[in-house]
Coordinates of C-alpha atoms in Angstrom, one line a residue:
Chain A
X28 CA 136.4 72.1 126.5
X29 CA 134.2 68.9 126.2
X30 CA 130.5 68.9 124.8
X31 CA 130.2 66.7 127.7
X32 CA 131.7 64.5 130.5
X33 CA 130.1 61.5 132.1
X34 CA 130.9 60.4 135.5
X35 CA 131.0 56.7 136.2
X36 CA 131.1 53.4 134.1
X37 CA 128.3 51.5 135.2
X38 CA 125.9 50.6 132.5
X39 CA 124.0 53.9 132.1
X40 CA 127.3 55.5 131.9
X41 CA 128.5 52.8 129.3
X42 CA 124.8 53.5 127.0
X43 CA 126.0 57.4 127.5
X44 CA 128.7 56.9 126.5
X45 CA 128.0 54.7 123.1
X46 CA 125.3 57.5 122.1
X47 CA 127.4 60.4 122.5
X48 CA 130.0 58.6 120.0
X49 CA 127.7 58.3 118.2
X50 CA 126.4 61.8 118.0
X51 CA 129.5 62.4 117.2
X52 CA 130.2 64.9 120.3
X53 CA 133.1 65.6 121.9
X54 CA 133.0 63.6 125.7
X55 CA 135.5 62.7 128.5
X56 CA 134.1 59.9 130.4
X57 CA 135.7 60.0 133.9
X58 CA 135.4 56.4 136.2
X59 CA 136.5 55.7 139.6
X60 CA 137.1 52.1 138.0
X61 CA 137.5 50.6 134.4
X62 CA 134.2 49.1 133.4
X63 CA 136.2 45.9 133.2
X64 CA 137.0 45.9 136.7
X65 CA 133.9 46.4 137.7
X66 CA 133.2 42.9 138.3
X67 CA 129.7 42.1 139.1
X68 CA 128.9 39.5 141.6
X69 CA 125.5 39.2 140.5
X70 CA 125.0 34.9 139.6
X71 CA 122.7 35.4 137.1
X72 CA 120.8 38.3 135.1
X73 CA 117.6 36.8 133.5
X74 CA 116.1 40.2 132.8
X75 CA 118.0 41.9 130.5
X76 CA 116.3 41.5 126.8
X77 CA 118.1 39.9 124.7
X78 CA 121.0 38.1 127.0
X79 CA 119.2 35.9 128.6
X80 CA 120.8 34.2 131.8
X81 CA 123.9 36.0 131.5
X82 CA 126.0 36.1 134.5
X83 CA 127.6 40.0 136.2
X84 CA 130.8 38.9 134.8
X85 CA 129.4 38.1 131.4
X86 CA 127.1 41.0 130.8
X87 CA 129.9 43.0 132.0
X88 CA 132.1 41.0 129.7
X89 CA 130.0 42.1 126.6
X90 CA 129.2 45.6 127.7
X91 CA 133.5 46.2 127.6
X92 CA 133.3 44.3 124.1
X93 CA 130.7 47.0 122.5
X94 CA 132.6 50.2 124.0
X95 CA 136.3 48.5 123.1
X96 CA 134.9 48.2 119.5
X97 CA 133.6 51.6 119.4
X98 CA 137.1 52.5 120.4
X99 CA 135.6 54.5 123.4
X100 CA 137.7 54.5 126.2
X101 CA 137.4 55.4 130.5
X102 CA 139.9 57.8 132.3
X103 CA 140.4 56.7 135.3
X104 CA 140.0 59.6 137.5
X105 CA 137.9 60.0 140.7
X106 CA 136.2 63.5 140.0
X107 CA 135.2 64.9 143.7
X108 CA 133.4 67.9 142.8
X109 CA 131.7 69.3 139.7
X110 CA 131.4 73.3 139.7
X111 CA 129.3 75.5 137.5
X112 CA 131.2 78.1 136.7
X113 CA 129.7 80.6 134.2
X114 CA 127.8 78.5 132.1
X115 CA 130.0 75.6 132.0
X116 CA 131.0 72.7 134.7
X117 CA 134.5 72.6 136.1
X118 CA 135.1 69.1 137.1
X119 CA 138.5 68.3 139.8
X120 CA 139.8 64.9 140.0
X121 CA 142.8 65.1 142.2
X122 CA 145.6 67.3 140.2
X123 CA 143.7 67.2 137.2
X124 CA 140.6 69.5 136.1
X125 CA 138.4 69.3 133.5
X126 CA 135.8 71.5 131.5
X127 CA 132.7 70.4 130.1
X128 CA 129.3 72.0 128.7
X129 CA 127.4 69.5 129.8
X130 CA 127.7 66.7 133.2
X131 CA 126.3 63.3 132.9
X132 CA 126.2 61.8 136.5
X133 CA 125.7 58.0 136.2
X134 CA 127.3 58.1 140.1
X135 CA 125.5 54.3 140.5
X136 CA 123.7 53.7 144.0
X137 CA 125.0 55.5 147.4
X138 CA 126.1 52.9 149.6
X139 CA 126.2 53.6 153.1
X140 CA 126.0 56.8 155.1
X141 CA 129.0 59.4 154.7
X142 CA 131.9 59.3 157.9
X143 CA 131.8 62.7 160.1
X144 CA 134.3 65.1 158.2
X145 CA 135.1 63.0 155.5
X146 CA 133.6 66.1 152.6
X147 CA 136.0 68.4 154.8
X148 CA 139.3 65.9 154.5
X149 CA 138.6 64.9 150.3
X150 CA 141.6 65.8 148.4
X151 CA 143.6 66.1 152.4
X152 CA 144.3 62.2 152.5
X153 CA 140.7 61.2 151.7
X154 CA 140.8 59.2 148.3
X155 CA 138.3 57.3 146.2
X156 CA 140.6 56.0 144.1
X157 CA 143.1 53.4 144.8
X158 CA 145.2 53.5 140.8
X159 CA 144.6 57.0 141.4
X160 CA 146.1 57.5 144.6
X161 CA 147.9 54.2 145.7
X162 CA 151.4 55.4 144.7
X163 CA 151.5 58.7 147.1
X164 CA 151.1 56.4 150.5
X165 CA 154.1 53.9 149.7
X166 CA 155.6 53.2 152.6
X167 CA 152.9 54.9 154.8
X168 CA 150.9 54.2 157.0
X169 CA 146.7 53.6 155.5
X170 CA 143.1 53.5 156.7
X171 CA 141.1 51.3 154.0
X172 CA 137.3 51.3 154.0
X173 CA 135.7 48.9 152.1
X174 CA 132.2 48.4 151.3
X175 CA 132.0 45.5 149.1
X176 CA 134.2 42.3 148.6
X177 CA 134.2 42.9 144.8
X178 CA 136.7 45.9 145.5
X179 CA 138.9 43.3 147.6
X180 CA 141.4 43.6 144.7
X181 CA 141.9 46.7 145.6
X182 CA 142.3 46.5 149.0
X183 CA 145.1 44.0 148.7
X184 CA 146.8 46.7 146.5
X185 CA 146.8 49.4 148.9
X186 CA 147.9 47.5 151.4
X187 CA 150.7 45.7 149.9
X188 CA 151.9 49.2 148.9
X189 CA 151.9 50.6 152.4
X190 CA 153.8 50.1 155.6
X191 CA 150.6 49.5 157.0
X192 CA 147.2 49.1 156.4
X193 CA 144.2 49.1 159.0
X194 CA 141.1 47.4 157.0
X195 CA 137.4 47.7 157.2
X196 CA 135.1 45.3 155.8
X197 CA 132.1 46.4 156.4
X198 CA 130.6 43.2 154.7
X199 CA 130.4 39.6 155.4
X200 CA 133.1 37.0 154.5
X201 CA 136.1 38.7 153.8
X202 CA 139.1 37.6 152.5
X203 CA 142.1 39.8 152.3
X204 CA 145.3 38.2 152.5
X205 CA 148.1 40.8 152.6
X206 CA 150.8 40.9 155.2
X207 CA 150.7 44.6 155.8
X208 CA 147.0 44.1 157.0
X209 CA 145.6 44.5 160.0
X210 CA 141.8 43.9 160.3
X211 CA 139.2 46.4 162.2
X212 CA 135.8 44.6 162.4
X213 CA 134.6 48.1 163.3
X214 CA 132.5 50.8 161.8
X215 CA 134.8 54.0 161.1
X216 CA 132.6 57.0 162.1
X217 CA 134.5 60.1 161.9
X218 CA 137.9 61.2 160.7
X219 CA 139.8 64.1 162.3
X220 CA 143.1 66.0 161.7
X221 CA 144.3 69.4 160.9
X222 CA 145.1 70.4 157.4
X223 CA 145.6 66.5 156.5
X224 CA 144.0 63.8 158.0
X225 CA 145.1 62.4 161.4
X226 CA 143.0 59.4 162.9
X227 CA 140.3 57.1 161.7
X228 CA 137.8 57.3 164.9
X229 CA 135.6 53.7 165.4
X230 CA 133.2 52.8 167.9
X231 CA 135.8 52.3 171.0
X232 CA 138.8 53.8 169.5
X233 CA 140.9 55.1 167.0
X234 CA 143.9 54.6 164.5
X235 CA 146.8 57.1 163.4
X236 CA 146.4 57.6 159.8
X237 CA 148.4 59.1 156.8
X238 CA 145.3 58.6 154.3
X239 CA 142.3 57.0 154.0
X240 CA 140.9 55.1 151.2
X241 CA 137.3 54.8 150.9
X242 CA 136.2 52.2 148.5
X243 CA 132.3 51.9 147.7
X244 CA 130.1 52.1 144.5
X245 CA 129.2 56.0 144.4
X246 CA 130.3 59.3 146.3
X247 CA 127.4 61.2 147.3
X248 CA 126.0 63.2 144.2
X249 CA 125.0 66.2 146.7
X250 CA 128.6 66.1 147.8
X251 CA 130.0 65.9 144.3
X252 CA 127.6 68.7 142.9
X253 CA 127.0 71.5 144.9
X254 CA 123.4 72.4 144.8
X255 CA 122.2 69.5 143.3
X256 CA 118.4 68.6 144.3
X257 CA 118.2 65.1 146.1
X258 CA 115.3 63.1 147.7
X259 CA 116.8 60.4 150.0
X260 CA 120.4 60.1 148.3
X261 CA 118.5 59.7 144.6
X262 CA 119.1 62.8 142.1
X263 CA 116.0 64.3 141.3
X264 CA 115.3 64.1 137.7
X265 CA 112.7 64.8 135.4
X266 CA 111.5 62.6 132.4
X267 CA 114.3 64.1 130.1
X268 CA 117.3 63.0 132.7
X269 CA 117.1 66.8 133.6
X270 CA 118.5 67.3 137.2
X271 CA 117.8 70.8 138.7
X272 CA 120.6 72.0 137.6
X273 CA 120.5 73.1 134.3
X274 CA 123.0 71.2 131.9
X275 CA 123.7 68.6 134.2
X276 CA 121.6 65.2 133.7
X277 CA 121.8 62.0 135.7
X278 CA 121.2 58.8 134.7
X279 CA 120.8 55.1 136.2
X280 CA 121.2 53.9 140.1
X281 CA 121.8 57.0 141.6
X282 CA 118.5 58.7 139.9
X283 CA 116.7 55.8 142.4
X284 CA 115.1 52.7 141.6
X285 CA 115.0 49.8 140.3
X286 CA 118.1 49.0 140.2
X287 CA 118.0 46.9 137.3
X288 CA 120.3 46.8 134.0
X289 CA 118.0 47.6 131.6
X290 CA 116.2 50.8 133.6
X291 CA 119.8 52.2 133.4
X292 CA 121.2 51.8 130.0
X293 CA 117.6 53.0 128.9
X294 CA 117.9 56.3 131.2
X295 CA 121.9 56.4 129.5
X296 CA 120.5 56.8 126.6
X297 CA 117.8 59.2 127.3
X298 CA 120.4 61.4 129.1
X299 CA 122.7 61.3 126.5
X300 CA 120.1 62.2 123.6
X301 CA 118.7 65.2 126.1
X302 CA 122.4 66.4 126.6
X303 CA 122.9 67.2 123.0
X304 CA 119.6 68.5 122.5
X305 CA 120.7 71.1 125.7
X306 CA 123.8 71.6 123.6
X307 CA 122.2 72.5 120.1
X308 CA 120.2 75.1 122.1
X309 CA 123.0 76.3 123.7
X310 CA 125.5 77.0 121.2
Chain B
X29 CA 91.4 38.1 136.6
X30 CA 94.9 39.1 135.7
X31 CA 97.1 41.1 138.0
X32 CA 98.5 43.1 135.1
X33 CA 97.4 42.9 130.7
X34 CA 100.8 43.9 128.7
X35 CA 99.3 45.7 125.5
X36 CA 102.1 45.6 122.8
X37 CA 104.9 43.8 121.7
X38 CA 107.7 46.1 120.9
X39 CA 110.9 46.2 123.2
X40 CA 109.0 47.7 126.3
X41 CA 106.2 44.9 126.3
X42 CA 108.8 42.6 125.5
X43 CA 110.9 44.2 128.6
X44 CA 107.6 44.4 130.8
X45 CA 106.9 40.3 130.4
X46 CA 109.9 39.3 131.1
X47 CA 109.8 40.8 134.2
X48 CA 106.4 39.7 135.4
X49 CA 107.5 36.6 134.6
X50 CA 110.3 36.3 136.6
X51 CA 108.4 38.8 139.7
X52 CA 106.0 36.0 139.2
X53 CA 102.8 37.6 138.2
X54 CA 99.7 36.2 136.7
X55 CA 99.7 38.6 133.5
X56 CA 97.8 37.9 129.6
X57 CA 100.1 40.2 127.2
X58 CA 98.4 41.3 124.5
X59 CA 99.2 42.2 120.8
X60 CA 98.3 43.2 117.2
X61 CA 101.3 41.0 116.2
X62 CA 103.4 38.6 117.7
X63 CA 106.4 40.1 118.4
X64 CA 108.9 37.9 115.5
X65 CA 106.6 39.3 112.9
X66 CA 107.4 43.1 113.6
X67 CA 110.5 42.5 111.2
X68 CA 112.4 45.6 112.1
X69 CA 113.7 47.0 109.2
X70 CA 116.7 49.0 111.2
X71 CA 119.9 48.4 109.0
X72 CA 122.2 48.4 112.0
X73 CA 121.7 49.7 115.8
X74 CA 124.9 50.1 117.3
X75 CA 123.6 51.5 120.7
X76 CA 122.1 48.5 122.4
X77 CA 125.0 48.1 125.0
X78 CA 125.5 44.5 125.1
X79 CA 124.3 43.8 121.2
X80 CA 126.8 46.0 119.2
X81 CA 126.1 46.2 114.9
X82 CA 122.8 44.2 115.4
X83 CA 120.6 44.5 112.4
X84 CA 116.8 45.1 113.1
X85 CA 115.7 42.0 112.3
X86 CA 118.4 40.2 114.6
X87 CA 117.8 42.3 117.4
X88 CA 113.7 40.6 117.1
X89 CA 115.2 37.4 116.9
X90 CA 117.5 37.6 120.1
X91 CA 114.6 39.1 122.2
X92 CA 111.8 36.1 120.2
X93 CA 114.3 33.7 121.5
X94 CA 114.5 35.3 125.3
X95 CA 111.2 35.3 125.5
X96 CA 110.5 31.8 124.2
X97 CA 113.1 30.6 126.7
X98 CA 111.2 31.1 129.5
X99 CA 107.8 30.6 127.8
X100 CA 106.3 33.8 127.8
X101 CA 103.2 33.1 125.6
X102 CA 102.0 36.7 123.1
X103 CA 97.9 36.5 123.2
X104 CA 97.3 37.9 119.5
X105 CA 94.2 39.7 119.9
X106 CA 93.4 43.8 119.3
X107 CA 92.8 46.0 122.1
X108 CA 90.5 48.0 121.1
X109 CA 89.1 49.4 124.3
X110 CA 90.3 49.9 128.1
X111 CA 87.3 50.5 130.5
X112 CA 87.9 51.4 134.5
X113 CA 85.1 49.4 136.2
X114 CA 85.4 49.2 139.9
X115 CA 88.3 49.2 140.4
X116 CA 89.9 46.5 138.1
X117 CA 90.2 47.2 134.0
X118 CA 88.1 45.1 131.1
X119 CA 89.9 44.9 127.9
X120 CA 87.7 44.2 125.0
X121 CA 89.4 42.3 122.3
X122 CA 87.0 41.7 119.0
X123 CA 84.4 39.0 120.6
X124 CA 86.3 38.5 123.5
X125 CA 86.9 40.3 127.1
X126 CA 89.9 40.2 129.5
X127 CA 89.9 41.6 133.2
X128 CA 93.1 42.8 134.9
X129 CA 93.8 44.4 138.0
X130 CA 96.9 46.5 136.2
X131 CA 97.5 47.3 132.7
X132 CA 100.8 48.3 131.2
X133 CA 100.1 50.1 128.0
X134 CA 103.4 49.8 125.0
X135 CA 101.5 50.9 122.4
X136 CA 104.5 51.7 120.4
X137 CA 104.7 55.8 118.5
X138 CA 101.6 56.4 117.2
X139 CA 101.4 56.6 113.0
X140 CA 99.8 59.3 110.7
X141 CA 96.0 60.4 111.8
X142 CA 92.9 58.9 112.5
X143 CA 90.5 59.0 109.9
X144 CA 87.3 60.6 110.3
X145 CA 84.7 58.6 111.8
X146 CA 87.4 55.6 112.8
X147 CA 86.8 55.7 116.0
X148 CA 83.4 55.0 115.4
X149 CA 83.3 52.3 113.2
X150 CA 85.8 50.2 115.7
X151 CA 84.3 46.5 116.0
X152 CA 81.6 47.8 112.7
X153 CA 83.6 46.7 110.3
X154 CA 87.0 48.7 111.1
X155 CA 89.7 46.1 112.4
X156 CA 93.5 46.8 113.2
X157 CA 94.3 43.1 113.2
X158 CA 94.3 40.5 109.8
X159 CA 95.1 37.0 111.7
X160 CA 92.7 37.9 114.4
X161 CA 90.1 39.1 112.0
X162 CA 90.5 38.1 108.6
X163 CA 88.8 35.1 108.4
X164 CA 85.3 37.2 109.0
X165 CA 86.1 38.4 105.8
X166 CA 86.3 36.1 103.6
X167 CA 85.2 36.7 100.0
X168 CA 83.9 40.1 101.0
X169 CA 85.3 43.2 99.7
X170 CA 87.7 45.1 101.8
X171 CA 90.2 48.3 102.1
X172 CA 93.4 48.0 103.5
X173 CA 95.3 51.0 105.0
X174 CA 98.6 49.5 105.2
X175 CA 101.4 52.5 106.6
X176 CA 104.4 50.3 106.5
X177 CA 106.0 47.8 104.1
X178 CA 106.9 45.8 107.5
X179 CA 103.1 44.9 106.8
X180 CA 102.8 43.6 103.6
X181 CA 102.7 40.0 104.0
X182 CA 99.6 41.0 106.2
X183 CA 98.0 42.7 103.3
X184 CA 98.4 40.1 100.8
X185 CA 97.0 37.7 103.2
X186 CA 93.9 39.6 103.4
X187 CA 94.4 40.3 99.8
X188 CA 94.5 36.1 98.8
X189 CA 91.7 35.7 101.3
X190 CA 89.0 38.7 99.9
X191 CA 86.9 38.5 96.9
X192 CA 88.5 41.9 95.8
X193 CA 90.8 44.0 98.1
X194 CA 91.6 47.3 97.8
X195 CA 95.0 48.4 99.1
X196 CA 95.8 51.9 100.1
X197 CA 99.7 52.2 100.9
X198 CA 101.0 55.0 102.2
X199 CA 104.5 54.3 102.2
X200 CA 107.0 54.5 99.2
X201 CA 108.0 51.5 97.3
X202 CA 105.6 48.9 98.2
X203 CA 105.2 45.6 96.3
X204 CA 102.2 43.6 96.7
X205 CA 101.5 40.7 94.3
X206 CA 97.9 39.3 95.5
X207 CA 95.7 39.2 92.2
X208 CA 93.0 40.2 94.3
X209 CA 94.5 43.7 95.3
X210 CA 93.7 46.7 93.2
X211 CA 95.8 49.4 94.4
X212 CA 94.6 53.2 95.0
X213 CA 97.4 55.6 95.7
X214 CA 95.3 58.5 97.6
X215 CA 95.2 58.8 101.2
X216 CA 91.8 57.5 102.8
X217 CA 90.1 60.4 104.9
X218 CA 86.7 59.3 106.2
X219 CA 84.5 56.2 106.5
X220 CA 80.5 56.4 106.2
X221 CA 78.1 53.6 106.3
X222 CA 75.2 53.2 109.1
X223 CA 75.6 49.9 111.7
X224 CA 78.3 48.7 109.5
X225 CA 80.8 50.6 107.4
X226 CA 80.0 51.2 103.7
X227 CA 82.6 53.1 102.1
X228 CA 85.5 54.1 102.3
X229 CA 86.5 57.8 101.0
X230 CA 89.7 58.9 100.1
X231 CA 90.4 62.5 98.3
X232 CA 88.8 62.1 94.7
X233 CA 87.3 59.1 94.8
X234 CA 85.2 56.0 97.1
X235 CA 85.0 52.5 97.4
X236 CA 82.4 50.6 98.6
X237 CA 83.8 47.8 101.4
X238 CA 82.2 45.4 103.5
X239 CA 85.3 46.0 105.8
X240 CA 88.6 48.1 106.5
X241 CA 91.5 46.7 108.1
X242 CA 94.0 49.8 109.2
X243 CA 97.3 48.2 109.7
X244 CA 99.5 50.4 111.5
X245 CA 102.3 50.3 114.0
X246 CA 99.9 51.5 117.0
X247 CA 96.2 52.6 118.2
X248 CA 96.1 55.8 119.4
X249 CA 96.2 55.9 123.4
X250 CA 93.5 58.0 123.8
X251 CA 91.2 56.2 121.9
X252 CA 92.2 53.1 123.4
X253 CA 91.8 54.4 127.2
X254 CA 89.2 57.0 127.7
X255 CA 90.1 59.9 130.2
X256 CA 94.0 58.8 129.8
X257 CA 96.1 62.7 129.7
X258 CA 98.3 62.5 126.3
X259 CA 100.4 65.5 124.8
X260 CA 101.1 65.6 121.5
X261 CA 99.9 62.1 121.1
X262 CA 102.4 60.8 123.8
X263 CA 101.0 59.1 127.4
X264 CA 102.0 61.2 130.1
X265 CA 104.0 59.6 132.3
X266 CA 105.5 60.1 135.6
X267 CA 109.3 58.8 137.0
X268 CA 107.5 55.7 137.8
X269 CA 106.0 55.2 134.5
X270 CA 102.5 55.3 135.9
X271 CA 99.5 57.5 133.9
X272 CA 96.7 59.9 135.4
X273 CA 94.9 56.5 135.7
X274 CA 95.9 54.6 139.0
X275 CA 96.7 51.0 138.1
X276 CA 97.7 52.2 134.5
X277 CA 101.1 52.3 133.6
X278 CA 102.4 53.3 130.0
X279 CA 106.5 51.8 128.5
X280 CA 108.4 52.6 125.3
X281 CA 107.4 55.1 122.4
X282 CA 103.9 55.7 123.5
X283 CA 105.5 57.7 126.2
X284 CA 107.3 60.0 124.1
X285 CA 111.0 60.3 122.0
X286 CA 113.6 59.4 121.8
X287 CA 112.1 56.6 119.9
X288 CA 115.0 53.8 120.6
X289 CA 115.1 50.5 121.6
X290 CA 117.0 50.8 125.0
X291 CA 115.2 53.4 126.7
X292 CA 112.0 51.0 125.7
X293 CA 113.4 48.3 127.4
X294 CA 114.6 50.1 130.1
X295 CA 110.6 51.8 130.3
X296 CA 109.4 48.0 130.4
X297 CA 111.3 47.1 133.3
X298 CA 110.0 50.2 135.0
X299 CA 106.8 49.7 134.5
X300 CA 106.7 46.1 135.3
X301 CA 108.2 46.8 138.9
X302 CA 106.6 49.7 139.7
X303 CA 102.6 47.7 138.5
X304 CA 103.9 45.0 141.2
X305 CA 104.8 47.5 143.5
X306 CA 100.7 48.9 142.8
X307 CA 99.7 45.4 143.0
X308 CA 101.3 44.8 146.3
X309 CA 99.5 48.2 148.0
X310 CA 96.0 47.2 146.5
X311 CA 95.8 44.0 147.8

């Protein structure tokens, strides 16, 4: 059992992380996505102290230098649902579970509105995760969402690995070049199916699915926590990182904004200091 | 008039400029000390995510240089008192007076008591700052409280400048040269005089002064902002970092542990956006 696990390597997960080591506590950090890969698009940060006019890539650059050093390292798991189970959090990421005392969720910012079903299909063909995932669709046949062109990488994966892939970019100027893809400039609204998932439904039709990949910044914390209070897709927290849940803190983007660098490694470290305080009163 | 007065020049002030800066923001950011003289005496912080194994003192230099960069200017005056008049906020600085339509207090953890009658003697002979105010004291007799060693160059500059100085320091270890300093190793408690302050008692013993300059890391909010809601010394904040006092907004250790650099920063940033966001609903 870990003193705590963090969900998510974005940079409040990354200053969570770098406390908690060292605190000296015992932590799993569980990431959709390496830190590394986490390339940030942004051209230039001017506001976090102390790097000035660093670019996404940089800042992300250094941030993977500190935790590397600190030999601190990400599994990367997608977890899709944290359970509180007698006084301690049971956390699922595909085959794999995990225990922890304590739940840091630094989920980042929700992007975009769920699809109809898609809570009912995860772990039936819905995935998060393409390194997780990929390999079980070889040779099959893929529906690949796509929120953001930074994740085009991964797109080109999946669908290089399939028989087929139907893709949609739901931004502007995509570039995917694989052979195996076919292009849906169409929003996805609902998926359907019976014990596994079926068809990918769009406005004015459908496609016949094996899986579906869903690649965007955060899964819903209300879908990943059950109970978990939320006011307009931000955890609620109190000035501690406190959620309403007791034991579990939240930290960065997904608490709300701004969304800025420095807001989130600062509430990292806040959470992380308030999640061993919870765990020194609840030996 | 101002749209927002920074008071303080530790990482959240530091944090909070930059960003008014680059929200572009008509802002005076006021301090007891420019920021590169608060040497920070931190051997190593190894949870600034970005800035692994910084010392201190490299850490002040990295964020001097940030700021210089995109010249953000430190006014190096006192605050000694916020009024709420109509509306819009007068700071009162020694002689002078500053008018903003925000304020942003990093006031930094406040430091061992107040003495008695301190409050009182504020702009009577009591001063927090020695650049801003030394010079009125020149061949006078004066006490120094100093609380830190970060501080001592201050006191032997007041020291050279005096006819005789006498230095209380109430930290361990302290080394101060000035042949004009005559140290007394009892805490001060109380100051008497009439319009001006006449003596300085400490538990045993008096000294007669013509001025007492109380070097410590911060003033205490509440004395600094009449009617702002502290507990246990520490501003009350909301998620938004603002106070009880609309249009005052409070960053860094003033609102409360834990008492490290990133959550400071991260405050800053916090503060700054949500002042402009205030700023943009009061027009």
């Amino acid at each position: 059992m870990y003193d705590v696990a963090i969900i998510g390597s974005g940079p409040a997960g990354i200053s969570a992380a770098i406390n908690l080591k060292i605190l000296g506590k015992n932590f799993i950090w569980l990431s959709s996505r390496a830190s590394s890969k986490k390339v940030n698009q942004a051209p230039l940060i001017k506001n976090y102290p102390g790097l000035p006019d660093v670019t996404g890539s940089e800042l992300a650059w250094t941030f993977q230098n500190h935790i590397d050093g600190m030999n601190i390292r990400i599994c990367e798991k997608v977890v899709t649902g944290v359970y509180d189970t007698d006084g301690k959090f049971t956390l699922l990421a595909g085959e794999e579970q995990y225990e922890a005392k304590t739940v840091i969720l630094c989920t980042g910012a929700e992007t975009g509105k769920s699809l109809e079903n898609e809570d009912s299909f995860v772990g039936r063909g819905v995935s998060y995760c393409a390194t997780c995932d990929g390999f079980l669709y070889r040779d099959k046949i893929i529906g690949v969402l796509c929120t953001d062109k930074k994740f085009e990488h991964e797109v080109e994966f999946l669908a290089d690995l399939s028989k087929k892939a139907y893709i949609f970019p739901m931004y502007q100027g995509y570039e995917i070049k694989s052979q195996k893809a076919e292009i849906i400039l169409k929003n996805p609204v609902k998926i359907s199916g019976g014990m596994k998932i079926e068809k990918v439904h769009y406005k004015g039709g459908e496609v016949q699915v094996d899986g579906l990949f869903i690649l965007k910044g955060a899964i819903s914390p209300a879908t990943l926590v059950h109970g978990l209070a939320t006011d307009g897709g931000h955890i609620m927290v109190k000035r501690d990182l406190s959620t309403n849940i007791a034991g579990i803190f939240a930290a960065g983007d997904c608490t709300g904004a701004p969304y800025q660098y420095a807001k989130s490694v600062g509430e990292g470290n806040v959470a992380a200091h308030s999640a061993v305080e919870y765990l020194s009163k609840h030996k």
